[in-house]
mmCIF file of C-alpha atoms in Angstrom:
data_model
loop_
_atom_site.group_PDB
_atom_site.id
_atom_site.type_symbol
_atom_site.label_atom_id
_atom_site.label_comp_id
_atom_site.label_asym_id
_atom_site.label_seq_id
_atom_site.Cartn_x
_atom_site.Cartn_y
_atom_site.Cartn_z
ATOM 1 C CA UNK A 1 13.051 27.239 -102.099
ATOM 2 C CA UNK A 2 11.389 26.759 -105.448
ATOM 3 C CA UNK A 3 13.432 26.485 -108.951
ATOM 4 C CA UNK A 4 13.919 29.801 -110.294
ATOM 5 C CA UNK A 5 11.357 29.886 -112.768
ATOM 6 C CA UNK A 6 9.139 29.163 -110.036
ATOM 7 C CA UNK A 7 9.583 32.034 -107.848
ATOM 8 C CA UNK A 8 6.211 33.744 -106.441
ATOM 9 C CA UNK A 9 5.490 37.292 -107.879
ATOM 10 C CA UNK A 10 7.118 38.987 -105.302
ATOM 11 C CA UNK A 11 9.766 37.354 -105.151
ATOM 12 C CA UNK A 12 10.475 37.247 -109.281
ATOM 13 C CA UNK A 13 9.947 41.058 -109.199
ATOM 14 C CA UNK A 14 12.699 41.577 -106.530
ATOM 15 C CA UNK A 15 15.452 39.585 -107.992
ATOM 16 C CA UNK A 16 14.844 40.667 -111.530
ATOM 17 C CA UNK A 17 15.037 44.810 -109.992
ATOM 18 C CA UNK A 18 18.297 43.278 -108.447
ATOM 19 C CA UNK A 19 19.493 41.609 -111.083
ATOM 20 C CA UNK A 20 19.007 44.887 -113.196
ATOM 21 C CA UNK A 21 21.102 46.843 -111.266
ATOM 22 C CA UNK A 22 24.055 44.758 -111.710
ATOM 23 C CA UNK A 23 27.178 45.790 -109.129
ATOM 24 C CA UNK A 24 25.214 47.676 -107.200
ATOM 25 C CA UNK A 25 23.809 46.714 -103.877
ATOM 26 C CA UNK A 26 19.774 47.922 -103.032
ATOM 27 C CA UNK A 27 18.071 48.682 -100.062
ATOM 28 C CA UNK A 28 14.549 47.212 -99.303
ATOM 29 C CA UNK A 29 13.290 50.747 -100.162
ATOM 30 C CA UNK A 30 15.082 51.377 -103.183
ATOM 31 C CA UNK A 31 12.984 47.956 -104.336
ATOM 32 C CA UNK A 32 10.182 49.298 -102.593
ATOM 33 C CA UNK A 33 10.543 52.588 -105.062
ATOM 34 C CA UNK A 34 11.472 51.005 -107.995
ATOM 35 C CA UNK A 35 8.718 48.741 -107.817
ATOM 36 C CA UNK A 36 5.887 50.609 -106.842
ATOM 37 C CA UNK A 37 4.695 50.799 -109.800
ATOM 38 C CA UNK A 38 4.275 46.805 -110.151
ATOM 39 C CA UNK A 39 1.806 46.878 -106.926
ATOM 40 C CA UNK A 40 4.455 46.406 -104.164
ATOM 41 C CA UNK A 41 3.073 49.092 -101.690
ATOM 42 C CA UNK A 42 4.641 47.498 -98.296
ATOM 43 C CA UNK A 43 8.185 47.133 -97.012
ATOM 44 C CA UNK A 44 6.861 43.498 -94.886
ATOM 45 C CA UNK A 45 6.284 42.440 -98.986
ATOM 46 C CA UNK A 46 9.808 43.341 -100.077
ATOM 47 C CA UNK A 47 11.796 41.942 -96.978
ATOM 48 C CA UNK A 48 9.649 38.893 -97.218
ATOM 49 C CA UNK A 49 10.803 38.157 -100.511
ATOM 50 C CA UNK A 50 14.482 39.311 -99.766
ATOM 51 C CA UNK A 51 14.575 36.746 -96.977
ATOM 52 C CA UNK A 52 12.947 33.774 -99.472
ATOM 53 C CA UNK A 53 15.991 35.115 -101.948
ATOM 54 C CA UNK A 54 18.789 35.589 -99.486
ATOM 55 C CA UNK A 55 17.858 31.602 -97.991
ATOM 56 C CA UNK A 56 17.846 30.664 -101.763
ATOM 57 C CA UNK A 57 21.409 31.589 -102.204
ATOM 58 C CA UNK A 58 19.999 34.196 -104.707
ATOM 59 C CA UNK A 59 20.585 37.010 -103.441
ATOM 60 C CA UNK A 60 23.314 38.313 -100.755
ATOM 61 C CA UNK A 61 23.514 40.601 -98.156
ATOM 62 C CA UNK A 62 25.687 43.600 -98.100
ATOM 63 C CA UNK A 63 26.091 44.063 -94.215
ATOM 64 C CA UNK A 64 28.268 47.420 -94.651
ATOM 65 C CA UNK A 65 25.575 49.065 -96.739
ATOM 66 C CA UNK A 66 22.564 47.149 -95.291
ATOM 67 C CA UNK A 67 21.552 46.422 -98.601
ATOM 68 C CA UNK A 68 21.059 43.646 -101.270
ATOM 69 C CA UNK A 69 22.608 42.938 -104.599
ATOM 70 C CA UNK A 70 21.943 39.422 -106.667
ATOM 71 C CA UNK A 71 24.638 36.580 -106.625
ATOM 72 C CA UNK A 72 26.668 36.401 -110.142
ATOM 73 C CA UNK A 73 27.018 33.220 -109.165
ATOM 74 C CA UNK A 74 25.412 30.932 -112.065
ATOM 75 C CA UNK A 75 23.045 28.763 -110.143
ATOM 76 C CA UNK A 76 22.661 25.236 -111.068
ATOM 77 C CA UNK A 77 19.001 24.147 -110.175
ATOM 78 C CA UNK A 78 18.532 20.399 -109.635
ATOM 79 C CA UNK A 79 15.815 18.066 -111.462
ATOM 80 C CA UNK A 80 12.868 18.586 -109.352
ATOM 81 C CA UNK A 81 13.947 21.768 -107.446
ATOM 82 C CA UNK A 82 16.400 22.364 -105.613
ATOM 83 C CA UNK A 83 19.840 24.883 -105.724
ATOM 84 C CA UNK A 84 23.454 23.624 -105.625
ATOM 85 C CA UNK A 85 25.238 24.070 -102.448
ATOM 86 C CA UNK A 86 25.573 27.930 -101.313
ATOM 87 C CA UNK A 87 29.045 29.482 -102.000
ATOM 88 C CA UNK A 88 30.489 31.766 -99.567
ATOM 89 C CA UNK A 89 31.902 34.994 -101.535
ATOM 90 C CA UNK A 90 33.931 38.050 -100.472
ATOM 91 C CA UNK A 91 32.184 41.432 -101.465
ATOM 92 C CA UNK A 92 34.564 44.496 -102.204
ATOM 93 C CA UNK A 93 32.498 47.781 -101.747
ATOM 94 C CA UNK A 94 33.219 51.063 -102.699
ATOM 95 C CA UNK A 95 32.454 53.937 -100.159
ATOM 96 C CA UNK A 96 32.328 56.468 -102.186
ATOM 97 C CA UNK A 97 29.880 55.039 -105.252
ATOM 98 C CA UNK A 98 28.662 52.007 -103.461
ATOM 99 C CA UNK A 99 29.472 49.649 -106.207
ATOM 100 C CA UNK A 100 29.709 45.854 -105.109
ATOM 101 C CA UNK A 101 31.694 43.489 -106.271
ATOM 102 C CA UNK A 102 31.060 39.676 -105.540
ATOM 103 C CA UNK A 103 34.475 37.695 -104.974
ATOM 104 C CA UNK A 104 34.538 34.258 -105.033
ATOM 105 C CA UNK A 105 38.249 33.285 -103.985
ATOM 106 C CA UNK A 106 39.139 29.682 -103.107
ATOM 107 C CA UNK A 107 42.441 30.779 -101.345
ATOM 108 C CA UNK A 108 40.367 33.419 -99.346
ATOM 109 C CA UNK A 109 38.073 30.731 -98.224
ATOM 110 C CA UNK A 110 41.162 28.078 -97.453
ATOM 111 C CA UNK A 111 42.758 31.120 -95.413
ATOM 112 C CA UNK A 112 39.714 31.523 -93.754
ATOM 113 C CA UNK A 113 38.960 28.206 -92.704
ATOM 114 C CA UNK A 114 42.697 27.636 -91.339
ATOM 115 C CA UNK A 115 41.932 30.921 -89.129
ATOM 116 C CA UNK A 116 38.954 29.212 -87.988
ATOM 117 C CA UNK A 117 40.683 26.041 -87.220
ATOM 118 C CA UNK A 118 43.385 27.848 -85.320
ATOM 119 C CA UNK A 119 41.186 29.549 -83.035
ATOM 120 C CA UNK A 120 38.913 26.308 -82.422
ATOM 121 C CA UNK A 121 35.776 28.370 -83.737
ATOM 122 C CA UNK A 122 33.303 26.241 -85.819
ATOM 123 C CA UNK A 123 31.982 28.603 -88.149
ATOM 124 C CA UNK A 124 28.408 28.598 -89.333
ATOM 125 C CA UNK A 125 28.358 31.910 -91.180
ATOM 126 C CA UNK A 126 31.071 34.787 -92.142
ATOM 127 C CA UNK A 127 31.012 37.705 -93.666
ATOM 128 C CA UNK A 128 33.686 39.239 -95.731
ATOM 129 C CA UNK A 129 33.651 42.597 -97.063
ATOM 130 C CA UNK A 130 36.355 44.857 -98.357
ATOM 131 C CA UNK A 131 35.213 48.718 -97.726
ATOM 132 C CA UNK A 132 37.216 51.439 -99.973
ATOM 133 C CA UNK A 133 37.254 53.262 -103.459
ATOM 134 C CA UNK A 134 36.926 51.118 -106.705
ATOM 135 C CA UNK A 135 39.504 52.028 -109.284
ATOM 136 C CA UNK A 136 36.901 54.853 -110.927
ATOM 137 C CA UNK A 137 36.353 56.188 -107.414
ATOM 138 C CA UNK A 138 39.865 56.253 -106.152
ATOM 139 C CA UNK A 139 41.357 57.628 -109.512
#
């Protein structure tokens, strides 16, 4: 994947409507509506650029809500392109308002990898997501 300020159109469009809806995770046709009006017209266009993203470590996937929200991560781009290793984060969700929030835990990722080891799995992916109310939603 290209440096950041190197993104194609498509792609720069969707991770700056993602990146303005901080906390809260998007479907490919809530990008699809809110950029219509820049001359995305098909959902291929906007899954395209959400797999690009996603690959880039830009972007992650909210498998509960099969959505998208952009990593708070601060990316660290290398001299002539390039990201930093991906980092694997924990995503609380709210059921109620849908908020995400992105957790990036060492000790969940130690305890995770000790589970792993246990069971003689080799991991190449996980997903961790903690579904419930957010404080504003469960007050």
């Amino acid at each position: 994947m290209r440096a950041r300020d190197d993104l194609s159109r498509n792609q720069a469009l969707v991770l700056e409507a993602l990146k303005s809806a901080p906390g809260t995770a998007l479907t490919a046709y809530d990008l699809l509506a809110r950029l219509a009006t820049a001359g995305l017209r098909g959902p291929q266009t906007v899954y395209r650029a959400l797999a690009s993203l996603q690959r880039a470590g830009l972007i992650h996937r909210i498998e509960s809500l099969n959505a998208y929200t952009a990593c708070a991560h601060d990316h660290v781009h290398r001299p002539g392109g390039g990201h930093e290793a991906h980092h694997r984060p924990a995503f609380a969700v709210c059921r109620e308002c849908k908020r995400v929030r992105e957790l990036d835990a060492a000790a969940l990722s130690a305890v995770l990898g000790v589970v792993a080891a246990a069971t003689g799995y080799t991991v190449t992916d996980r997903v961790v997501e903690l579904v419930g109310a957010c404080p504003s939603c469960a007050g």
